[in-house]
Coordinates of C-alpha atoms and ligand atoms in Angstrom, one line a residue:
M1 CA -12.0 26.7 12.3
F2 CA -8.4 26.4 13.3
T3 CA -6.3 29.5 14.2
P4 CA -2.5 29.2 13.7
G5 CA -0.6 29.7 17.0
Q6 CA -3.5 28.3 19.1
F7 CA -1.4 25.2 20.0
K8 CA 2.2 24.9 21.1
R9 CA 4.6 23.1 18.6
F10 CA 6.0 19.7 19.7
D11 CA 9.7 19.9 20.4
R12 CA 10.2 16.8 18.3
T13 CA 8.5 15.7 15.1
I14 CA 5.6 13.3 15.4
W15 CA 6.0 11.2 12.2
L16 CA 3.3 9.6 10.1
A17 CA 5.2 6.3 10.5
S18 CA 8.9 6.0 11.2
P19 CA 11.2 3.1 11.8
T20 CA 11.2 1.6 15.4
M21 CA 14.5 -0.2 16.2
H22 CA 14.9 -2.6 19.1
G23 CA 18.6 -3.5 19.4
E24 CA 18.8 -6.9 17.8
E25 CA 19.0 -5.3 14.3
I26 CA 22.5 -4.0 15.0
K27 CA 23.6 -7.3 16.3
Y28 CA 22.7 -9.1 13.1
V29 CA 24.2 -6.2 11.0
R30 CA 27.4 -6.5 13.1
E31 CA 27.5 -10.2 12.6
A32 CA 27.3 -9.7 8.8
Y33 CA 30.2 -7.2 9.1
E34 CA 32.4 -9.3 11.3
T35 CA 31.9 -12.5 9.3
N36 CA 32.4 -10.5 6.1
W37 CA 29.1 -11.5 4.5
M38 CA 28.7 -8.0 3.2
S39 CA 26.9 -8.9 0.0
T40 CA 23.7 -10.4 -1.3
V41 CA 24.5 -13.8 0.2
G42 CA 24.5 -14.8 3.9
E43 CA 22.8 -16.1 7.0
N44 CA 20.6 -13.1 7.5
I45 CA 19.0 -13.5 4.1
N46 CA 18.4 -17.2 4.7
Q47 CA 16.9 -16.5 8.1
V48 CA 14.5 -13.7 7.0
E49 CA 13.3 -15.8 4.1
A50 CA 12.5 -18.7 6.5
L51 CA 11.0 -16.5 9.2
I52 CA 8.7 -14.6 6.9
A53 CA 7.5 -17.7 5.0
G54 CA 6.7 -19.2 8.4
K55 CA 4.9 -16.1 9.7
V56 CA 2.9 -15.5 6.6
G57 CA 2.2 -19.1 5.9
C58 CA 3.6 -19.6 2.5
K59 CA 6.2 -22.1 1.3
Y60 CA 8.8 -19.7 -0.1
A61 CA 9.9 -16.1 0.3
V62 CA 12.6 -14.5 -1.9
A63 CA 14.3 -11.5 -0.3
L64 CA 14.7 -8.6 -2.7
S65 CA 15.9 -5.0 -2.7
A66 CA 12.4 -3.4 -2.5
G67 CA 8.7 -4.2 -2.5
T68 CA 8.6 -2.6 -5.9
A69 CA 11.2 -5.1 -7.1
A70 CA 9.1 -7.9 -5.7
L71 CA 6.0 -6.6 -7.5
H72 CA 8.0 -6.2 -10.7
L73 CA 9.2 -9.8 -10.8
A74 CA 5.8 -11.1 -9.7
I75 CA 4.1 -9.2 -12.5
K76 CA 6.8 -10.3 -15.0
L77 CA 6.3 -13.9 -14.0
A78 CA 2.5 -13.6 -14.3
G79 CA 3.0 -12.0 -17.8
E80 CA 5.2 -14.9 -18.9
K81 CA 2.8 -17.5 -17.5
L82 CA -0.1 -15.9 -19.4
Y83 CA 1.5 -14.8 -22.6
G84 CA 4.7 -16.8 -23.0
K85 CA 8.3 -15.6 -22.9
S86 CA 8.7 -12.1 -24.2
D87 CA 11.5 -10.9 -26.6
V88 CA 14.3 -9.0 -24.8
G89 CA 13.4 -5.4 -24.5
K90 CA 9.7 -6.1 -24.9
G91 CA 7.9 -6.5 -21.6
S92 CA 6.0 -9.7 -20.8
L93 CA 2.7 -7.7 -20.8
F94 CA 3.5 -5.8 -24.0
G95 CA 0.3 -4.1 -25.2
K96 CA -1.9 -6.1 -22.7
H97 CA -4.6 -4.6 -20.5
V98 CA -4.1 -5.3 -16.8
A99 CA -6.7 -4.6 -14.1
C100 CA -5.1 -2.5 -11.2
S101 CA -6.0 -0.9 -7.9
D102 CA -6.8 2.8 -8.4
M103 CA -6.5 4.3 -5.0
T104 CA -3.0 3.2 -4.0
F105 CA 0.7 4.1 -4.1
D106 CA 2.0 4.2 -7.7
A107 CA 4.5 1.5 -6.9
T108 CA 1.6 -1.0 -7.1
V109 CA 1.0 -0.2 -10.8
N110 CA 4.2 1.1 -12.3
P111 CA 5.7 -2.4 -12.7
V112 CA 2.8 -3.2 -15.0
V113 CA 4.1 -0.5 -17.2
Y114 CA 7.8 -1.6 -16.8
E115 CA 6.5 -4.8 -18.4
G116 CA 4.8 -3.0 -21.3
G117 CA 1.2 -3.5 -19.9
I118 CA -1.6 -1.0 -19.9
P119 CA -3.2 -0.5 -16.5
V120 CA -7.0 -0.4 -16.4
F121 CA -7.9 1.3 -13.1
I122 CA -10.7 -0.2 -11.0
D123 CA -12.6 2.0 -8.6
T124 CA -12.6 1.7 -4.8
E125 CA -15.4 0.7 -2.3
Y126 CA -16.3 2.4 0.9
D127 CA -16.3 -0.6 3.2
T128 CA -12.5 -1.2 3.3
W129 CA -11.2 1.5 0.9
N130 CA -9.9 -1.2 -1.4
M131 CA -10.8 -2.4 -4.9
D132 CA -14.5 -2.7 -5.6
P133 CA -15.3 -6.3 -6.7
V134 CA -18.4 -5.0 -8.6
A135 CA -16.3 -2.5 -10.5
L136 CA -13.8 -5.3 -11.2
D137 CA -16.5 -7.5 -12.6
K138 CA -17.7 -4.7 -14.9
A139 CA -14.1 -4.1 -16.1
L140 CA -13.6 -7.7 -17.0
E141 CA -16.8 -7.6 -19.0
L142 CA -15.8 -4.4 -20.8
Y143 CA -12.2 -5.7 -21.3
P144 CA -12.5 -9.4 -21.9
D145 CA -8.8 -9.6 -22.8
I146 CA -7.8 -8.8 -19.2
R147 CA -6.1 -11.9 -17.7
L148 CA -4.2 -10.3 -14.8
L149 CA -5.2 -8.3 -11.7
V150 CA -2.8 -6.3 -9.5
V151 CA -4.5 -5.5 -6.2
A152 CA -3.3 -3.8 -3.0
H153 CA -4.5 -3.9 0.7
L154 CA -4.4 -0.2 1.6
Y155 CA -3.1 1.1 5.0
G156 CA -3.0 -2.4 6.4
T157 CA -6.7 -3.2 5.9
P158 CA -7.4 -6.3 3.9
G159 CA -9.6 -5.7 0.8
K160 CA -12.5 -7.9 -0.2
I161 CA -10.0 -10.5 -1.5
G162 CA -12.5 -13.4 -1.4
E163 CA -15.0 -11.6 -3.6
L164 CA -12.2 -10.3 -5.9
R165 CA -10.9 -13.9 -6.2
N166 CA -14.3 -15.2 -7.1
V167 CA -14.7 -12.6 -9.8
C168 CA -11.2 -13.4 -11.1
D169 CA -11.9 -17.2 -11.1
K170 CA -15.1 -16.6 -13.1
H171 CA -13.1 -14.8 -15.8
G172 CA -9.9 -16.9 -15.6
V173 CA -7.7 -14.0 -14.3
L174 CA -4.5 -14.4 -12.2
I175 CA -3.8 -12.2 -9.2
V176 CA -0.7 -10.4 -8.1
E177 CA -1.3 -9.3 -4.5
D178 CA 0.4 -6.2 -3.2
A179 CA 0.6 -6.7 0.6
A180 CA 3.3 -4.1 1.0
E181 CA 1.4 -2.2 3.6
S182 CA -0.5 -5.1 5.2
L183 CA 2.2 -7.5 6.6
G184 CA 0.6 -9.4 9.5
A185 CA -3.0 -8.5 8.6
T186 CA -5.5 -11.4 8.2
Y187 CA -8.6 -12.1 6.1
K188 CA -10.8 -14.9 7.4
G189 CA -7.9 -16.0 9.5
R190 CA -5.3 -16.2 6.7
Q191 CA -2.5 -13.7 6.3
T192 CA -2.4 -11.2 3.5
G193 CA 0.4 -12.2 1.1
T194 CA -1.1 -15.7 0.6
F195 CA -4.0 -14.7 -1.6
G196 CA -2.3 -13.9 -4.8
D197 CA -1.0 -16.3 -7.4
Y198 CA 2.1 -14.2 -6.7
S199 CA 2.4 -11.8 -3.7
A200 CA 4.7 -9.1 -2.5
I201 CA 5.6 -7.4 0.8
S202 CA 7.8 -4.4 1.6
F203 CA 10.3 -3.4 4.3
N204 CA 10.5 0.2 3.3
G205 CA 11.4 2.6 6.1
N206 CA 7.8 3.6 7.0
K207 CA 6.2 0.1 6.8
I208 CA 5.1 -1.8 9.9
I209 CA 8.5 -3.5 10.2
T210 CA 11.5 -2.3 8.1
G211 CA 15.0 -3.1 6.9
S212 CA 15.4 0.5 5.9
A213 CA 14.6 -0.9 2.5
G214 CA 13.8 -4.3 1.1
G215 CA 10.9 -6.4 0.0
M216 CA 9.9 -10.0 -0.7
F217 CA 8.3 -12.2 -3.3
L218 CA 6.0 -14.8 -1.7
T219 CA 4.8 -18.0 -3.3
D220 CA 4.0 -21.7 -2.7
S221 CA 5.8 -22.8 -5.9
I222 CA 9.5 -23.7 -5.8
E223 CA 9.8 -23.1 -9.6
D224 CA 8.5 -19.6 -9.2
A225 CA 10.7 -18.9 -6.2
D226 CA 13.8 -20.2 -8.1
K227 CA 12.9 -18.2 -11.2
V228 CA 12.5 -14.9 -9.3
R229 CA 15.8 -15.5 -7.4
K230 CA 17.5 -16.1 -10.7
W231 CA 16.1 -13.0 -12.3
S232 CA 17.0 -10.9 -9.2
T233 CA 20.7 -11.9 -9.5
Q234 CA 21.2 -10.9 -13.2
A235 CA 19.7 -14.2 -14.6
R236 CA 22.9 -16.2 -14.7
E237 CA 22.7 -19.6 -16.2
N238 CA 24.4 -22.6 -14.6
A239 CA 27.8 -22.3 -16.2
P240 CA 31.4 -21.6 -15.2
W241 CA 31.2 -18.2 -16.7
Y242 CA 28.5 -15.5 -16.9
Q243 CA 26.1 -17.1 -19.3
H244 CA 22.8 -15.3 -20.1
E245 CA 19.7 -16.6 -21.8
E246 CA 17.2 -14.0 -20.5
L247 CA 17.1 -10.5 -19.1
G248 CA 18.3 -10.1 -15.5
F249 CA 17.9 -7.6 -12.7
N250 CA 20.0 -6.5 -9.7
Y251 CA 17.2 -6.9 -7.3
R252 CA 18.5 -9.2 -4.5
M253 CA 18.4 -8.1 -0.9
S254 CA 21.7 -7.3 0.8
N255 CA 22.7 -9.4 3.8
V256 CA 23.2 -6.2 5.8
I257 CA 19.6 -5.0 5.1
A258 CA 18.4 -8.6 5.9
G259 CA 20.1 -8.2 9.3
V260 CA 17.9 -5.3 10.1
V261 CA 14.8 -7.1 8.9
R262 CA 15.8 -10.2 11.0
G263 CA 16.0 -8.1 14.1
Q264 CA 12.6 -6.6 13.4
I265 CA 10.6 -9.7 12.7
P266 CA 10.1 -10.7 16.4
Y267 CA 8.5 -7.2 17.0
L268 CA 5.9 -7.4 14.2
D269 CA 3.1 -8.4 16.6
E270 CA 4.1 -5.7 19.1
H271 CA 4.1 -3.0 16.4
I272 CA 0.6 -4.2 15.3
A273 CA -0.7 -4.0 18.8
Q274 CA 0.7 -0.4 19.2
K275 CA -0.8 0.7 15.9
K276 CA -4.2 -0.8 16.9
T277 CA -4.1 1.1 20.2
I278 CA -3.4 4.3 18.2
Y279 CA -6.3 3.6 15.9
E280 CA -8.6 3.0 18.8
R281 CA -7.6 6.1 20.6
Y282 CA -8.3 8.2 17.5
K283 CA -11.7 6.5 17.1
E284 CA -12.6 7.3 20.7
G285 CA -11.2 10.8 20.7
L286 CA -12.9 11.8 17.5
K287 CA -16.2 10.1 18.1
D288 CA -18.2 13.4 18.6
L289 CA -16.9 14.9 15.4
P290 CA -18.5 14.5 11.9
V291 CA -15.8 12.1 10.9
S292 CA -15.2 8.3 10.7
M293 CA -12.0 6.2 10.8
N294 CA -10.8 4.2 7.8
P295 CA -13.2 1.2 7.9
F296 CA -12.6 -2.5 7.9
D297 CA -14.8 -5.6 8.0
R298 CA -14.9 -6.7 11.6
D299 CA -16.4 -10.1 10.7
S300 CA -13.8 -11.1 8.1
S301 CA -10.6 -9.2 8.8
E302 CA -8.0 -8.1 11.3
P303 CA -5.9 -5.2 9.9
N304 CA -2.4 -4.4 11.0
F305 CA -3.5 -0.8 11.5
W306 CA -0.4 0.5 9.8
L307 CA -2.0 4.0 9.3
S308 CA -4.9 5.6 11.0
C309 CA -7.0 7.6 8.6
L310 CA -10.2 9.6 8.8
I311 CA -12.9 10.7 6.4
I312 CA -15.1 13.8 6.9
D313 CA -18.9 13.5 6.6
R314 CA -20.0 15.1 3.3
E315 CA -22.2 17.8 4.9
H316 CA -19.3 18.9 7.1
M317 CA -16.8 19.6 4.4
C318 CA -15.8 23.2 3.9
K319 CA -14.9 24.2 0.4
Q320 CA -11.5 22.8 -0.7
V321 CA -9.9 22.7 -4.2
R322 CA -6.6 21.0 -5.2
G323 CA -4.7 21.5 -8.4
D324 CA -1.6 19.5 -9.5
S325 CA 0.5 21.0 -6.7
E326 CA -1.4 23.8 -4.9
Y327 CA -4.5 23.9 -2.8
L328 CA -7.0 26.3 -1.4
Y329 CA -9.9 26.1 1.1
S330 CA -12.2 28.4 2.9
P331 CA -12.4 27.7 6.7
E332 CA -15.9 27.6 8.0
S333 CA -17.3 27.1 11.5
G334 CA -18.6 23.6 12.1
K335 CA -16.8 22.3 9.0
S336 CA -13.3 21.4 7.9
C337 CA -11.4 19.7 5.1
P338 CA -8.3 17.4 4.8
M339 CA -6.0 20.3 3.8
E340 CA -7.1 22.4 6.8
I341 CA -6.5 19.5 9.2
L342 CA -3.1 18.7 7.6
D343 CA -2.1 22.4 7.9
A344 CA -3.2 22.3 11.6
I345 CA -1.3 19.1 12.3
D346 CA 1.8 20.4 10.5
S347 CA 1.7 23.7 12.5
I348 CA 2.4 21.7 15.7
N349 CA 5.3 19.7 14.1
A350 CA 3.3 16.5 13.4
Q351 CA 3.0 14.7 10.1
G352 CA -0.2 13.7 8.4
R353 CA -0.7 12.9 4.7
P354 CA -3.4 13.1 2.1
I355 CA -5.0 9.8 1.0
W356 CA -3.2 8.2 -1.9
K357 CA -4.3 10.3 -4.9
P358 CA -6.1 7.8 -7.2
M359 CA -4.1 6.7 -10.2
H360 CA -6.9 7.7 -12.7
M361 CA -6.4 11.3 -11.4
Q362 CA -2.6 11.3 -12.0
P363 CA -1.3 13.1 -15.1
I364 CA 0.9 10.1 -16.0
Y365 CA -2.1 7.8 -16.2
R366 CA -4.7 10.3 -17.5
M367 CA -5.2 8.3 -20.8
N368 CA -5.8 5.0 -19.1
P369 CA -9.2 3.4 -18.7
F370 CA -10.9 3.8 -15.3
I371 CA -13.9 1.6 -14.4
T372 CA -16.5 2.3 -11.7
R373 CA -19.4 0.2 -10.6
E374 CA -21.5 1.8 -13.3
G375 CA -19.0 1.4 -16.1
N376 CA -16.6 3.8 -17.8
G377 CA -15.6 6.1 -15.0
R378 CA -14.0 8.7 -17.1
A379 CA -17.2 10.4 -18.2
K380 CA -18.6 10.1 -14.7
T381 CA -15.5 11.6 -13.1
N382 CA -16.0 14.7 -15.1
A383 CA -19.6 14.9 -14.1
Y384 CA -18.6 14.7 -10.4
I385 CA -16.0 17.4 -10.7
S386 CA -18.5 19.8 -12.4
G387 CA -21.7 19.0 -10.4
G388 CA -21.4 16.1 -8.0
A389 CA -23.1 13.4 -10.0
L390 CA -24.4 10.6 -7.7
G391 CA -25.0 6.9 -8.4
Q392 CA -28.1 4.9 -7.6
D393 CA -27.0 4.4 -4.1
G394 CA -26.6 8.2 -3.5
N395 CA -22.8 8.0 -3.4
P396 CA -20.5 9.7 -5.9
L397 CA -19.8 7.6 -9.0
D398 CA -16.1 8.0 -8.5
V399 CA -15.5 6.6 -5.0
G400 CA -11.7 7.0 -5.1
M401 CA -11.9 10.7 -5.9
D402 CA -14.5 11.1 -3.1
I403 CA -12.3 9.4 -0.4
F404 CA -9.3 11.4 -1.6
H405 CA -11.4 14.6 -1.4
R406 CA -12.6 14.0 2.2
G407 CA -10.0 11.7 3.8
L408 CA -6.5 12.0 5.2
C409 CA -3.9 9.9 7.0
L410 CA -3.2 10.8 10.6
P411 CA 0.2 10.8 12.5
S412 CA 0.4 7.0 13.3
D413 CA 3.9 6.6 14.6
N414 CA 4.1 3.9 17.3
K415 CA 6.4 6.1 19.3
M416 CA 3.8 8.8 19.7
T417 CA 2.8 9.2 23.4
V418 CA -0.8 9.3 24.7
E419 CA -0.3 13.0 25.5
E420 CA 1.0 13.8 22.0
Q421 CA -1.9 12.0 20.4
K422 CA -4.3 13.9 22.6
V423 CA -3.0 17.2 21.4
I424 CA -3.4 16.0 17.8
I425 CA -7.0 15.0 18.6
D426 CA -7.6 18.4 20.1
I427 CA -6.3 20.3 17.1
I428 CA -8.6 18.2 14.8
K429 CA -11.5 19.2 17.1
A430 CA -10.4 22.8 16.8
C431 CA -10.6 22.6 13.0
F432 CA -14.4 21.9 13.4
D433 CA -15.0 24.7 16.0
Ligands
PLP501 C1 5.5 0.8 0.0 C2 4.6 0.3 -1.0 C3 5.1 -0.4 -2.2 C4 6.5 -0.4 -2.5 O1 7.4 -0.9 -1.6 P1 9.0 -0.4 -1.6 O2 9.6 -1.3 -0.7 O3 8.9 1.0 -1.2 O4 9.5 -0.5 -3.0 C5 4.2 -0.9 -3.0 N1 2.9 -0.8 -2.8 C6 2.4 -0.2 -1.8 C7 0.9 -0.2 -1.6 C8 3.2 0.4 -0.9 O5 2.7 1.1 0.2

């Protein structure tokens, strides 16, 4: 049980994950300024596209204003490939079911709705905290019209992308891969961002490297890269005037932002190494507590360790309830809960975060289908809330809700010192006293 005031507040905030600059960024930004390439054209853009394609191991990268923009155009492209060109004002997925990650940031799935699609949420597995291939298989049986999957790698840990791909191939389903959080992570030696028919990454301010904003569409197809570049610059046709045959977007990356990304790219591996050390220190420091770290498959994958997270053993959870915006828990000796640990961390001026609240639990998506390993998850979810219904394997039937209930993200900033991290570990221990 944690008592407020027991620990001294840090003088500076320890962030969940904040930008880490190295000096070259400002050089490239200044170069853009001094040569007057202050627009969405310029050498920084050309360079970051080449550097990321080389690093990830894909043929083409298209620099865009955000990861969300990259996902949007990837999903639109998939929609047009599958269902043909859509009428203006009617999304390329109009009225179509699309299988989507459930426990993720809403930016993974919102673009499906921008394109008029209906997300069908697929439950999570415990091994990597990503999409469960068994639940996906079930969903594709229940919704045989599904032809597209949008799948994320959470917190920098590759999901079971090989198994998901096998399930998709069996049912003739295309994949949009959301590698926004997992740049630099590998699965069976291959970088995430190369597993989708279309893939996206992000350079948002809290990601492993950043441009302050920005994202990229990744592909091996020159036609797809050209199409996305065209759509991202208002879909101009080749004519002396502004000629438009299809709907365009203002989604291109700025050459100034690209300067920041360009300065960051050489430090990607260093950031990953720092994040890995943070993860390992937490793992060691918390080993005597009834908690475990966010898991990954050591045989097949190497995460980028973007965020360190923990999950509390079921028998060591104190009572905790969360509504739409408020929460309550009752502290208990020998037990704790995510909200108590987050309050404790917050009291010393450090920043943690709850696990991404699953999409099927979000008011905006309350009417969408949700599929677990055992079928229609909606009915099962209600059973879990009211009584804790368990599946055949003894786990709750709604895995995403269970991880959200018992898990949290820890301060994972690569500028956090060993001493600062030790205090955070100590305060987590105090929560279980
Ligand atoms: C950050 C993030 C995005 C969106 O990227 P932006 O660059 O912020 O638009 C999409 N999906 C996931 C899983 C993310 O974490």
